[in-house]
PDB file of C-alpha atoms in Angstrom:
ATOM      1  CA  GLN D   1     -15.710 -28.002   2.822  1.00 85.00           C
ATOM      2  CA  VAL D   2     -14.780 -27.757  -0.852  1.00 92.00           C
ATOM      3  CA  GLN D   3     -17.406 -29.100  -3.239  1.00 94.00           C
ATOM      4  CA  LEU D   4     -17.800 -29.418  -7.002  1.00 96.00           C
ATOM      5  CA  VAL D   5     -21.376 -29.348  -8.277  1.00 97.00           C
ATOM      6  CA  GLU D   6     -22.105 -30.376 -11.852  1.00 97.00           C
ATOM      7  CA  SER D   7     -25.030 -29.420 -14.047  1.00 97.00           C
ATOM      8  CA  GLY D   8     -26.037 -29.343 -17.695  1.00 97.00           C
ATOM      9  CA  GLY D   9     -26.420 -32.997 -18.559  1.00 97.00           C
ATOM     10  CA  GLY D  10     -29.453 -34.380 -20.302  1.00 98.00           C
ATOM     11  CA  LEU D  11     -30.838 -36.075 -23.375  1.00 98.00           C
ATOM     12  CA  VAL D  12     -29.899 -34.774 -26.796  1.00 98.00           C
ATOM     13  CA  GLN D  13     -30.139 -36.043 -30.354  1.00 98.00           C
ATOM     14  CA  ALA D  14     -27.075 -36.931 -32.352  1.00 98.00           C
ATOM     15  CA  GLY D  15     -25.556 -33.811 -33.825  1.00 98.00           C
ATOM     16  CA  GLY D  16     -26.775 -31.642 -30.984  1.00 98.00           C
ATOM     17  CA  SER D  17     -24.890 -29.743 -28.308  1.00 98.00           C
ATOM     18  CA  LEU D  18     -24.706 -29.521 -24.532  1.00 98.00           C
ATOM     19  CA  ARG D  19     -22.682 -27.445 -22.111  1.00 98.00           C
ATOM     20  CA  LEU D  20     -21.705 -28.963 -18.795  1.00 98.00           C
ATOM     21  CA  SER D  21     -20.858 -26.770 -15.820  1.00 98.00           C
ATOM     22  CA  CYS D  22     -18.784 -27.531 -12.735  1.00 98.00           C
ATOM     23  CA  ALA D  23     -19.090 -24.990  -9.950  1.00 97.00           C
ATOM     24  CA  ALA D  24     -16.680 -24.983  -7.033  1.00 95.00           C
ATOM     25  CA  SER D  25     -17.732 -23.771  -3.615  1.00 94.00           C
ATOM     26  CA  GLY D  26     -16.371 -23.693  -0.088  1.00 92.00           C
ATOM     27  CA  SER D  27     -13.211 -22.341   1.448  1.00 90.00           C
ATOM     28  CA  ILE D  28     -11.136 -22.025  -1.718  1.00 92.00           C
ATOM     29  CA  SER D  29      -7.872 -20.158  -1.819  1.00 90.00           C
ATOM     30  CA  SER D  30      -6.555 -21.372  -5.196  1.00 91.00           C
ATOM     31  CA  ILE D  31      -7.720 -23.434  -8.157  1.00 92.00           C
ATOM     32  CA  GLY D  32      -5.256 -25.389 -10.248  1.00 94.00           C
ATOM     33  CA  ASP D  33      -5.710 -27.768 -13.151  1.00 96.00           C
ATOM     34  CA  MET D  34      -9.154 -29.053 -14.061  1.00 97.00           C
ATOM     35  CA  ALA D  35     -10.410 -31.909 -16.181  1.00 98.00           C
ATOM     36  CA  TRP D  36     -13.482 -33.760 -17.375  1.00 98.00           C
ATOM     37  CA  TYR D  37     -13.837 -37.521 -17.350  1.00 98.00           C
ATOM     38  CA  ARG D  38     -16.596 -39.801 -18.508  1.00 98.00           C
ATOM     39  CA  GLN D  39     -17.637 -43.364 -17.849  1.00 98.00           C
ATOM     40  CA  ALA D  40     -20.072 -45.389 -19.911  1.00 97.00           C
ATOM     41  CA  PRO D  41     -21.713 -48.543 -18.518  1.00 92.00           C
ATOM     42  CA  GLY D  42     -19.252 -51.405 -18.532  1.00 94.00           C
ATOM     43  CA  LYS D  43     -16.408 -49.129 -19.611  1.00 96.00           C
ATOM     44  CA  GLN D  44     -13.369 -47.716 -17.878  1.00 96.00           C
ATOM     45  CA  ARG D  45     -13.300 -44.095 -16.825  1.00 97.00           C
ATOM     46  CA  GLU D  46     -11.882 -42.014 -19.654  1.00 97.00           C
ATOM     47  CA  LEU D  47     -10.148 -38.661 -19.603  1.00 98.00           C
ATOM     48  CA  VAL D  48     -12.068 -36.388 -21.955  1.00 98.00           C
ATOM     49  CA  ALA D  49     -10.415 -33.009 -21.585  1.00 98.00           C
ATOM     50  CA  GLN D  50      -8.059 -31.196 -19.265  1.00 98.00           C
ATOM     51  CA  LEU D  51      -7.150 -27.567 -18.789  1.00 98.00           C
ATOM     52  CA  ARG D  52      -3.932 -26.571 -17.089  1.00 97.00           C
ATOM     53  CA  THR D  53      -3.444 -23.323 -15.236  1.00 94.00           C
ATOM     54  CA  ASN D  54      -1.080 -22.137 -17.969  1.00 94.00           C
ATOM     55  CA  GLY D  55      -3.900 -22.460 -20.497  1.00 95.00           C
ATOM     56  CA  MET D  56      -2.711 -25.630 -22.187  1.00 97.00           C
ATOM     57  CA  THR D  57      -5.423 -28.122 -23.085  1.00 98.00           C
ATOM     58  CA  ASN D  58      -5.532 -31.803 -23.904  1.00 98.00           C
ATOM     59  CA  TYR D  59      -8.402 -33.758 -25.415  1.00 98.00           C
ATOM     60  CA  ALA D  60      -9.152 -37.374 -26.013  1.00 98.00           C
ATOM     61  CA  GLY D  61      -8.801 -38.168 -29.689  1.00 98.00           C
ATOM     62  CA  SER D  62     -12.448 -39.175 -29.889  1.00 97.00           C
ATOM     63  CA  VAL D  63     -13.646 -35.690 -28.886  1.00 98.00           C
ATOM     64  CA  LYS D  64     -10.955 -33.458 -30.347  1.00 97.00           C
ATOM     65  CA  GLY D  65     -12.508 -30.809 -32.539  1.00 97.00           C
ATOM     66  CA  ARG D  66     -15.952 -31.314 -31.021  1.00 98.00           C
ATOM     67  CA  PHE D  67     -15.488 -30.546 -27.302  1.00 98.00           C
ATOM     68  CA  THR D  68     -14.011 -27.454 -25.676  1.00 98.00           C
ATOM     69  CA  ILE D  69     -12.940 -27.124 -22.051  1.00 98.00           C
ATOM     70  CA  SER D  70     -12.895 -23.703 -20.413  1.00 97.00           C
ATOM     71  CA  LYS D  71     -13.251 -21.967 -17.065  1.00 96.00           C
ATOM     72  CA  ASP D  72     -14.380 -18.724 -15.498  1.00 94.00           C
ATOM     73  CA  ASN D  73     -12.093 -17.905 -12.599  1.00 89.00           C
ATOM     74  CA  ALA D  74     -14.363 -15.216 -11.182  1.00 90.00           C
ATOM     75  CA  LYS D  75     -17.276 -17.645 -11.016  1.00 94.00           C
ATOM     76  CA  LYS D  76     -15.067 -20.547  -9.907  1.00 94.00           C
ATOM     77  CA  THR D  77     -16.758 -22.589 -12.604  1.00 96.00           C
ATOM     78  CA  GLY D  78     -15.443 -24.896 -15.290  1.00 97.00           C
ATOM     79  CA  TYR D  79     -17.253 -25.829 -18.480  1.00 98.00           C
ATOM     80  CA  LEU D  80     -17.286 -28.484 -21.136  1.00 98.00           C
ATOM     81  CA  GLN D  81     -18.907 -27.408 -24.393  1.00 98.00           C
ATOM     82  CA  MET D  82     -19.906 -30.473 -26.390  1.00 98.00           C
ATOM     83  CA  ASN D  83     -20.855 -30.081 -30.039  1.00 98.00           C
ATOM     84  CA  SER D  84     -21.685 -32.580 -32.770  1.00 98.00           C
ATOM     85  CA  LEU D  85     -22.594 -35.140 -30.147  1.00 98.00           C
ATOM     86  CA  GLU D  86     -22.615 -38.791 -31.082  1.00 98.00           C
ATOM     87  CA  PRO D  87     -24.301 -41.782 -29.432  1.00 98.00           C
ATOM     88  CA  GLU D  88     -20.836 -42.952 -28.411  1.00 97.00           C
ATOM     89  CA  ASP D  89     -20.584 -39.869 -26.179  1.00 98.00           C
ATOM     90  CA  THR D  90     -23.299 -41.269 -23.905  1.00 98.00           C
ATOM     91  CA  ALA D  91     -21.833 -41.557 -20.410  1.00 98.00           C
ATOM     92  CA  VAL D  92     -21.767 -40.091 -16.944  1.00 98.00           C
ATOM     93  CA  TYR D  93     -19.475 -37.077 -17.029  1.00 98.00           C
ATOM     94  CA  TYR D  94     -17.397 -36.086 -14.010  1.00 98.00           C
ATOM     95  CA  CYS D  95     -15.451 -32.912 -13.441  1.00 98.00           C
ATOM     96  CA  GLN D  96     -12.212 -32.888 -11.499  1.00 98.00           C
ATOM     97  CA  GLY D  97     -10.390 -29.967  -9.989  1.00 97.00           C
ATOM     98  CA  VAL D  98      -7.122 -29.490  -8.156  1.00 96.00           C
ATOM     99  CA  ILE D  99      -8.096 -27.057  -5.425  1.00 95.00           C
ATOM    100  CA  LYS D 100      -6.378 -25.486  -2.448  1.00 94.00           C
ATOM    101  CA  GLY D 101      -8.645 -25.017   0.522  1.00 90.00           C
ATOM    102  CA  ALA D 102      -7.710 -23.267   3.721  1.00 87.00           C
ATOM    103  CA  ALA D 103      -4.230 -24.757   3.710  1.00 88.00           C
ATOM    104  CA  ALA D 104      -3.782 -27.935   1.677  1.00 92.00           C
ATOM    105  CA  TRP D 105      -4.158 -28.848  -1.983  1.00 95.00           C
ATOM    106  CA  GLY D 106      -6.466 -31.690  -2.891  1.00 96.00           C
ATOM    107  CA  ILE D 107      -8.155 -33.389  -5.834  1.00 97.00           C
ATOM    108  CA  TYR D 108     -11.928 -32.986  -5.882  1.00 97.00           C
ATOM    109  CA  TRP D 109     -14.600 -34.642  -8.001  1.00 97.00           C
ATOM    110  CA  GLY D 110     -18.072 -33.653  -9.028  1.00 98.00           C
ATOM    111  CA  GLN D 111     -20.918 -36.067  -8.437  1.00 97.00           C
ATOM    112  CA  GLY D 112     -21.430 -36.759 -12.123  1.00 98.00           C
ATOM    113  CA  THR D 113     -24.048 -35.780 -14.666  1.00 98.00           C
ATOM    114  CA  GLN D 114     -25.663 -38.084 -17.217  1.00 98.00           C
ATOM    115  CA  VAL D 115     -25.333 -37.283 -20.905  1.00 98.00           C
ATOM    116  CA  THR D 116     -27.419 -39.389 -23.262  1.00 98.00           C
ATOM    117  CA  VAL D 117     -27.177 -38.982 -27.028  1.00 98.00           C
ATOM    118  CA  SER D 118     -29.884 -40.642 -29.092  1.00 97.00           C
ATOM    119  CA  SER D 119     -29.486 -41.855 -32.663  1.00 92.00           C
TER     120      SER D 119
END
């Protein structure tokens, strides 16, 4: 079965940096678009960044210029580099990937990783 496993979350002071990773495993034949979402307590899930297979990126206005989405096709791993972190960035971060398994395309989600930014 296809799985996305996230890592890299943690506690960081305001102004610091973290890099989140999202590793895909299983019977994967193709990987399409990927994205990162986040959800803070009591808040709606928010699209943070997305990376299309043609290389185009989109970022939420609140993170533009501070976050960078990327991927390593050989490692089947996506990344979210987060710089100049602010307390408002505190949330559970989820990766999403459009992945083709043995035959069918599907949308897969990581299990989430907590990012906490202290003042």
